[in-house]
Amino acid sequence: MIDDSKWSKSNEKEIIEARDILIIHYLDNGFNVVCDDTNLAPVHAETLVEIADNCDAEFEEKFIDTPVYECIERDLKRGEKSVGSKVILGMYFKYLK
């Protein structure tokens, strides 16, 4: 969409900025917001907590415990948009194991 499905640090920065702007907009307009990205680094949750606080909204984090092999299988079905098992396993071992 915004980044033509090509990851880069620059693209990721723009995506995160757009995510935050949209969340703030919808919270400020009385909507409940669900953010379903896979940014597992703690800074992302910290940012979302801050946004929720600033918008007088509640923040709730839900972890969906999907087996890593299933994540890899699902990713393979994404065709050209697949991130690859190396990326998935890297995130798994960095943040979950």
PDB file of N, CA, C and O in Angstrom, residues 48-96:
ATOM      1  N   LEU A  48       2.190   3.226  21.891  1.00  0.00           N
ATOM      2  CA  LEU A  48       0.734   3.071  21.857  1.00  0.00           C
ATOM      3  C   LEU A  48       0.111   3.374  23.218  1.00  0.00           C
ATOM      4  O   LEU A  48      -0.982   3.952  23.286  1.00  0.00           O
ATOM      5  N   VAL A  49       0.794   3.029  24.299  1.00  0.00           N
ATOM      6  CA  VAL A  49       0.309   3.375  25.642  1.00  0.00           C
ATOM      7  C   VAL A  49       0.270   4.894  25.794  1.00  0.00           C
ATOM      8  O   VAL A  49      -0.707   5.459  26.304  1.00  0.00           O
ATOM      9  N   GLU A  50       1.316   5.558  25.339  1.00  0.00           N
ATOM     10  CA  GLU A  50       1.371   7.025  25.415  1.00  0.00           C
ATOM     11  C   GLU A  50       0.248   7.665  24.599  1.00  0.00           C
ATOM     12  O   GLU A  50      -0.407   8.602  25.060  1.00  0.00           O
ATOM     13  N   ILE A  51       0.022   7.146  23.407  1.00  0.00           N
ATOM     14  CA  ILE A  51      -1.067   7.663  22.568  1.00  0.00           C
ATOM     15  C   ILE A  51      -2.401   7.479  23.283  1.00  0.00           C
ATOM     16  O   ILE A  51      -3.219   8.402  23.352  1.00  0.00           O
ATOM     17  N   ALA A  52      -2.629   6.285  23.822  1.00  0.00           N
ATOM     18  CA  ALA A  52      -3.889   6.018  24.532  1.00  0.00           C
ATOM     19  C   ALA A  52      -4.058   6.967  25.711  1.00  0.00           C
ATOM     20  O   ALA A  52      -5.133   7.546  25.904  1.00  0.00           O
ATOM     21  N   ASP A  53      -2.996   7.156  26.478  1.00  0.00           N
ATOM     22  CA  ASP A  53      -3.066   8.075  27.626  1.00  0.00           C
ATOM     23  C   ASP A  53      -3.414   9.494  27.176  1.00  0.00           C
ATOM     24  O   ASP A  53      -4.264  10.155  27.769  1.00  0.00           O
ATOM     25  N   ASN A  54      -2.743   9.958  26.134  1.00  0.00           N
ATOM     26  CA  ASN A  54      -2.980  11.313  25.626  1.00  0.00           C
ATOM     27  C   ASN A  54      -4.394  11.491  25.074  1.00  0.00           C
ATOM     28  O   ASN A  54      -4.906  12.611  25.043  1.00  0.00           O
ATOM     29  N   CYS A  55      -4.992  10.402  24.632  1.00  0.00           N
ATOM     30  CA  CYS A  55      -6.352  10.464  24.078  1.00  0.00           C
ATOM     31  C   CYS A  55      -7.408  10.022  25.085  1.00  0.00           C
ATOM     32  O   CYS A  55      -8.570   9.812  24.719  1.00  0.00           O
ATOM     33  N   ASP A  56      -7.003   9.856  26.346  1.00  0.00           N
ATOM     34  CA  ASP A  56      -7.911   9.382  27.400  1.00  0.00           C
ATOM     35  C   ASP A  56      -8.595   8.082  27.006  1.00  0.00           C
ATOM     36  O   ASP A  56      -9.805   7.902  27.203  1.00  0.00           O
ATOM     37  N   ALA A  57      -7.818   7.184  26.439  1.00  0.00           N
ATOM     38  CA  ALA A  57      -8.334   5.882  26.022  1.00  0.00           C
ATOM     39  C   ALA A  57      -7.639   4.788  26.824  1.00  0.00           C
ATOM     40  O   ALA A  57      -6.566   4.987  27.387  1.00  0.00           O
ATOM     41  N   GLU A  58      -8.271   3.646  26.867  1.00  0.00           N
ATOM     42  CA  GLU A  58      -7.661   2.483  27.517  1.00  0.00           C
ATOM     43  C   GLU A  58      -6.741   1.788  26.527  1.00  0.00           C
ATOM     44  O   GLU A  58      -7.008   1.769  25.327  1.00  0.00           O
ATOM     45  N   PHE A  59      -5.686   1.201  27.041  1.00  0.00           N
ATOM     46  CA  PHE A  59      -4.775   0.409  26.221  1.00  0.00           C
ATOM     47  C   PHE A  59      -4.823  -1.022  26.719  1.00  0.00           C
ATOM     48  O   PHE A  59      -4.713  -1.280  27.912  1.00  0.00           O
ATOM     49  N   GLU A  60      -5.016  -1.939  25.798  1.00  0.00           N
ATOM     50  CA  GLU A  60      -5.015  -3.355  26.138  1.00  0.00           C
ATOM     51  C   GLU A  60      -4.173  -4.083  25.104  1.00  0.00           C
ATOM     52  O   GLU A  60      -4.364  -3.908  23.898  1.00  0.00           O
ATOM     53  N   GLU A  61      -3.265  -4.893  25.583  1.00  0.00           N
ATOM     54  CA  GLU A  61      -2.405  -5.660  24.675  1.00  0.00           C
ATOM     55  C   GLU A  61      -2.824  -7.121  24.736  1.00  0.00           C
ATOM     56  O   GLU A  61      -2.995  -7.689  25.805  1.00  0.00           O
ATOM     57  N   LYS A  62      -3.002  -7.704  23.569  1.00  0.00           N
ATOM     58  CA  LYS A  62      -3.354  -9.123  23.474  1.00  0.00           C
ATOM     59  C   LYS A  62      -2.271  -9.822  22.671  1.00  0.00           C
ATOM     60  O   LYS A  62      -1.875  -9.349  21.607  1.00  0.00           O
ATOM     61  N   PHE A  63      -1.811 -10.933  23.179  1.00  0.00           N
ATOM     62  CA  PHE A  63      -0.807 -11.725  22.478  1.00  0.00           C
ATOM     63  C   PHE A  63      -1.485 -12.973  21.947  1.00  0.00           C
ATOM     64  O   PHE A  63      -2.097 -13.729  22.703  1.00  0.00           O
ATOM     65  N   ILE A  64      -1.395 -13.180  20.657  1.00  0.00           N
ATOM     66  CA  ILE A  64      -1.958 -14.372  20.024  1.00  0.00           C
ATOM     67  C   ILE A  64      -0.810 -15.368  19.873  1.00  0.00           C
ATOM     68  O   ILE A  64       0.120 -15.142  19.099  1.00  0.00           O
ATOM     69  N   ASP A  65      -0.867 -16.436  20.627  1.00  0.00           N
ATOM     70  CA  ASP A  65       0.234 -17.405  20.667  1.00  0.00           C
ATOM     71  C   ASP A  65       0.102 -18.390  19.504  1.00  0.00           C
ATOM     72  O   ASP A  65      -0.420 -19.488  19.654  1.00  0.00           O
ATOM     73  N   THR A  66       0.569 -17.971  18.357  1.00  0.00           N
ATOM     74  CA  THR A  66       0.540 -18.796  17.159  1.00  0.00           C
ATOM     75  C   THR A  66       1.867 -19.528  17.037  1.00  0.00           C
ATOM     76  O   THR A  66       2.926 -18.903  17.111  1.00  0.00           O
ATOM     77  N   PRO A  67       1.851 -20.842  16.857  1.00  0.00           N
ATOM     78  CA  PRO A  67       3.109 -21.580  16.729  1.00  0.00           C
ATOM     79  C   PRO A  67       3.942 -21.034  15.562  1.00  0.00           C
ATOM     80  O   PRO A  67       3.412 -20.677  14.508  1.00  0.00           O
ATOM     81  N   VAL A  68       5.248 -20.983  15.774  1.00  0.00           N
ATOM     82  CA  VAL A  68       6.136 -20.389  14.770  1.00  0.00           C
ATOM     83  C   VAL A  68       6.041 -21.118  13.429  1.00  0.00           C
ATOM     84  O   VAL A  68       6.101 -20.494  12.378  1.00  0.00           O
ATOM     85  N   TYR A  69       5.875 -22.430  13.463  1.00  0.00           N
ATOM     86  CA  TYR A  69       5.765 -23.167  12.199  1.00  0.00           C
ATOM     87  C   TYR A  69       4.525 -22.736  11.419  1.00  0.00           C
ATOM     88  O   TYR A  69       4.530 -22.682  10.194  1.00  0.00           O
ATOM     89  N   GLU A  70       3.446 -22.408  12.144  1.00  0.00           N
ATOM     90  CA  GLU A  70       2.229 -21.950  11.473  1.00  0.00           C
ATOM     91  C   GLU A  70       2.439 -20.567  10.851  1.00  0.00           C
ATOM     92  O   GLU A  70       1.947 -20.281   9.757  1.00  0.00           O
ATOM     93  N   CYS A  71       3.184 -19.716  11.548  1.00  0.00           N
ATOM     94  CA  CYS A  71       3.505 -18.392  10.991  1.00  0.00           C
ATOM     95  C   CYS A  71       4.279 -18.540   9.686  1.00  0.00           C
ATOM     96  O   CYS A  71       4.018 -17.827   8.711  1.00  0.00           O
ATOM     97  N   ILE A  72       5.223 -19.457   9.671  1.00  0.00           N
ATOM     98  CA  ILE A  72       6.022 -19.693   8.462  1.00  0.00           C
ATOM     99  C   ILE A  72       5.137 -20.239   7.343  1.00  0.00           C
ATOM    100  O   ILE A  72       5.233 -19.789   6.190  1.00  0.00           O
ATOM    101  N   GLU A  73       4.254 -21.175   7.661  1.00  0.00           N
ATOM    102  CA  GLU A  73       3.349 -21.725   6.650  1.00  0.00           C
ATOM    103  C   GLU A  73       2.440 -20.643   6.070  1.00  0.00           C
ATOM    104  O   GLU A  73       2.243 -20.572   4.861  1.00  0.00           O
ATOM    105  N   ARG A  74       1.893 -19.794   6.933  1.00  0.00           N
ATOM    106  CA  ARG A  74       1.020 -18.712   6.464  1.00  0.00           C
ATOM    107  C   ARG A  74       1.794 -17.732   5.593  1.00  0.00           C
ATOM    108  O   ARG A  74       1.286 -17.231   4.587  1.00  0.00           O
ATOM    109  N   ASP A  75       3.018 -17.441   6.008  1.00  0.00           N
ATOM    110  CA  ASP A  75       3.844 -16.508   5.250  1.00  0.00           C
ATOM    111  C   ASP A  75       4.119 -17.033   3.841  1.00  0.00           C
ATOM    112  O   ASP A  75       4.109 -16.274   2.879  1.00  0.00           O
ATOM    113  N   LEU A  76       4.359 -18.317   3.718  1.00  0.00           N
ATOM    114  CA  LEU A  76       4.621 -18.908   2.405  1.00  0.00           C
ATOM    115  C   LEU A  76       3.447 -18.691   1.446  1.00  0.00           C
ATOM    116  O   LEU A  76       3.644 -18.564   0.239  1.00  0.00           O
ATOM    117  N   LYS A  77       2.247 -18.646   1.985  1.00  0.00           N
ATOM    118  CA  LYS A  77       1.049 -18.454   1.162  1.00  0.00           C
ATOM    119  C   LYS A  77       0.911 -17.019   0.664  1.00  0.00           C
ATOM    120  O   LYS A  77       0.056 -16.729  -0.162  1.00  0.00           O
ATOM    121  N   ARG A  78       1.761 -16.114   1.156  1.00  0.00           N
ATOM    122  CA  ARG A  78       1.697 -14.706   0.750  1.00  0.00           C
ATOM    123  C   ARG A  78       2.410 -14.459  -0.579  1.00  0.00           C
ATOM    124  O   ARG A  78       2.408 -13.344  -1.084  1.00  0.00           O
ATOM    125  N   GLY A  79       3.033 -15.494  -1.119  1.00  0.00           N
ATOM    126  CA  GLY A  79       3.701 -15.363  -2.416  1.00  0.00           C
ATOM    127  C   GLY A  79       4.820 -14.338  -2.391  1.00  0.00           C
ATOM    128  O   GLY A  79       5.700 -14.391  -1.541  1.00  0.00           O
ATOM    129  N   GLU A  80       4.766 -13.379  -3.304  1.00  0.00           N
ATOM    130  CA  GLU A  80       5.814 -12.367  -3.420  1.00  0.00           C
ATOM    131  C   GLU A  80       5.898 -11.456  -2.198  1.00  0.00           C
ATOM    132  O   GLU A  80       6.910 -10.797  -1.986  1.00  0.00           O
ATOM    133  N   LYS A  81       4.843 -11.403  -1.405  1.00  0.00           N
ATOM    134  CA  LYS A  81       4.836 -10.550  -0.214  1.00  0.00           C
ATOM    135  C   LYS A  81       5.374 -11.274   1.027  1.00  0.00           C
ATOM    136  O   LYS A  81       5.390 -10.712   2.111  1.00  0.00           O
ATOM    137  N   SER A  82       5.827 -12.500   0.853  1.00  0.00           N
ATOM    138  CA  SER A  82       6.392 -13.280   1.949  1.00  0.00           C
ATOM    139  C   SER A  82       7.629 -12.585   2.512  1.00  0.00           C
ATOM    140  O   SER A  82       8.447 -12.050   1.777  1.00  0.00           O
ATOM    141  N   VAL A  83       7.740 -12.587   3.848  1.00  0.00           N
ATOM    142  CA  VAL A  83       8.948 -12.028   4.466  1.00  0.00           C
ATOM    143  C   VAL A  83      10.028 -13.087   4.607  1.00  0.00           C
ATOM    144  O   VAL A  83      11.198 -12.767   4.798  1.00  0.00           O
ATOM    145  N   GLY A  84       9.648 -14.352   4.563  1.00  0.00           N
ATOM    146  CA  GLY A  84      10.607 -15.446   4.647  1.00  0.00           C
ATOM    147  C   GLY A  84      10.779 -15.981   6.054  1.00  0.00           C
ATOM    148  O   GLY A  84      10.604 -15.270   7.043  1.00  0.00           O
ATOM    149  N   SER A  85      11.135 -17.249   6.129  1.00  0.00           N
ATOM    150  CA  SER A  85      11.273 -17.906   7.425  1.00  0.00           C
ATOM    151  C   SER A  85      12.413 -17.315   8.249  1.00  0.00           C
ATOM    152  O   SER A  85      12.351 -17.290   9.480  1.00  0.00           O
ATOM    153  N   LYS A  86      13.444 -16.810   7.600  1.00  0.00           N
ATOM    154  CA  LYS A  86      14.571 -16.219   8.327  1.00  0.00           C
ATOM    155  C   LYS A  86      14.107 -15.022   9.171  1.00  0.00           C
ATOM    156  O   LYS A  86      14.494 -14.871  10.326  1.00  0.00           O
ATOM    157  N   VAL A  87      13.272 -14.177   8.593  1.00  0.00           N
ATOM    158  CA  VAL A  87      12.744 -13.009   9.313  1.00  0.00           C
ATOM    159  C   VAL A  87      11.845 -13.468  10.460  1.00  0.00           C
ATOM    160  O   VAL A  87      11.950 -12.962  11.590  1.00  0.00           O
ATOM    161  N   ILE A  88      10.973 -14.415  10.191  1.00  0.00           N
ATOM    162  CA  ILE A  88      10.049 -14.897  11.220  1.00  0.00           C
ATOM    163  C   ILE A  88      10.818 -15.546  12.369  1.00  0.00           C
ATOM    164  O   ILE A  88      10.561 -15.257  13.540  1.00  0.00           O
ATOM    165  N   LEU A  89      11.768 -16.396  12.042  1.00  0.00           N
ATOM    166  CA  LEU A  89      12.554 -17.041  13.091  1.00  0.00           C
ATOM    167  C   LEU A  89      13.410 -16.032  13.852  1.00  0.00           C
ATOM    168  O   LEU A  89      13.584 -16.149  15.066  1.00  0.00           O
ATOM    169  N   GLY A  90      13.915 -15.020  13.156  1.00  0.00           N
ATOM    170  CA  GLY A  90      14.695 -13.977  13.819  1.00  0.00           C
ATOM    171  C   GLY A  90      13.861 -13.247  14.853  1.00  0.00           C
ATOM    172  O   GLY A  90      14.312 -13.007  15.984  1.00  0.00           O
ATOM    173  N   MET A  91      12.629 -12.892  14.492  1.00  0.00           N
ATOM    174  CA  MET A  91      11.732 -12.212  15.441  1.00  0.00           C
ATOM    175  C   MET A  91      11.374 -13.151  16.593  1.00  0.00           C
ATOM    176  O   MET A  91      11.326 -12.732  17.756  1.00  0.00           O
ATOM    177  N   TYR A  92      11.151 -14.401  16.270  1.00  0.00           N
ATOM    178  CA  TYR A  92      10.789 -15.385  17.292  1.00  0.00           C
ATOM    179  C   TYR A  92      11.886 -15.497  18.345  1.00  0.00           C
ATOM    180  O   TYR A  92      11.627 -15.405  19.547  1.00  0.00           O
ATOM    181  N   PHE A  93      13.112 -15.674  17.893  1.00  0.00           N
ATOM    182  CA  PHE A  93      14.203 -15.845  18.841  1.00  0.00           C
ATOM    183  C   PHE A  93      14.589 -14.540  19.542  1.00  0.00           C
ATOM    184  O   PHE A  93      15.039 -14.565  20.684  1.00  0.00           O
ATOM    185  N   LYS A  94      14.381 -13.422  18.903  1.00  0.00           N
ATOM    186  CA  LYS A  94      14.710 -12.137  19.520  1.00  0.00           C
ATOM    187  C   LYS A  94      13.700 -11.734  20.582  1.00  0.00           C
ATOM    188  O   LYS A  94      14.071 -11.218  21.639  1.00  0.00           O
ATOM    189  N   TYR A  95      12.413 -11.954  20.316  1.00  0.00           N
ATOM    190  CA  TYR A  95      11.374 -11.419  21.201  1.00  0.00           C
ATOM    191  C   TYR A  95      10.581 -12.453  21.987  1.00  0.00           C
ATOM    192  O   TYR A  95       9.983 -12.111  23.003  1.00  0.00           O
ATOM    193  N   LEU A  96      10.552 -13.681  21.528  1.00  0.00           N
ATOM    194  CA  LEU A  96       9.646 -14.637  22.164  1.00  0.00           C
ATOM    195  C   LEU A  96      10.329 -15.807  22.844  1.00  0.00           C
ATOM    196  O   LEU A  96       9.740 -16.469  23.687  1.00  0.00           O
TER     197      LEU A  96
END
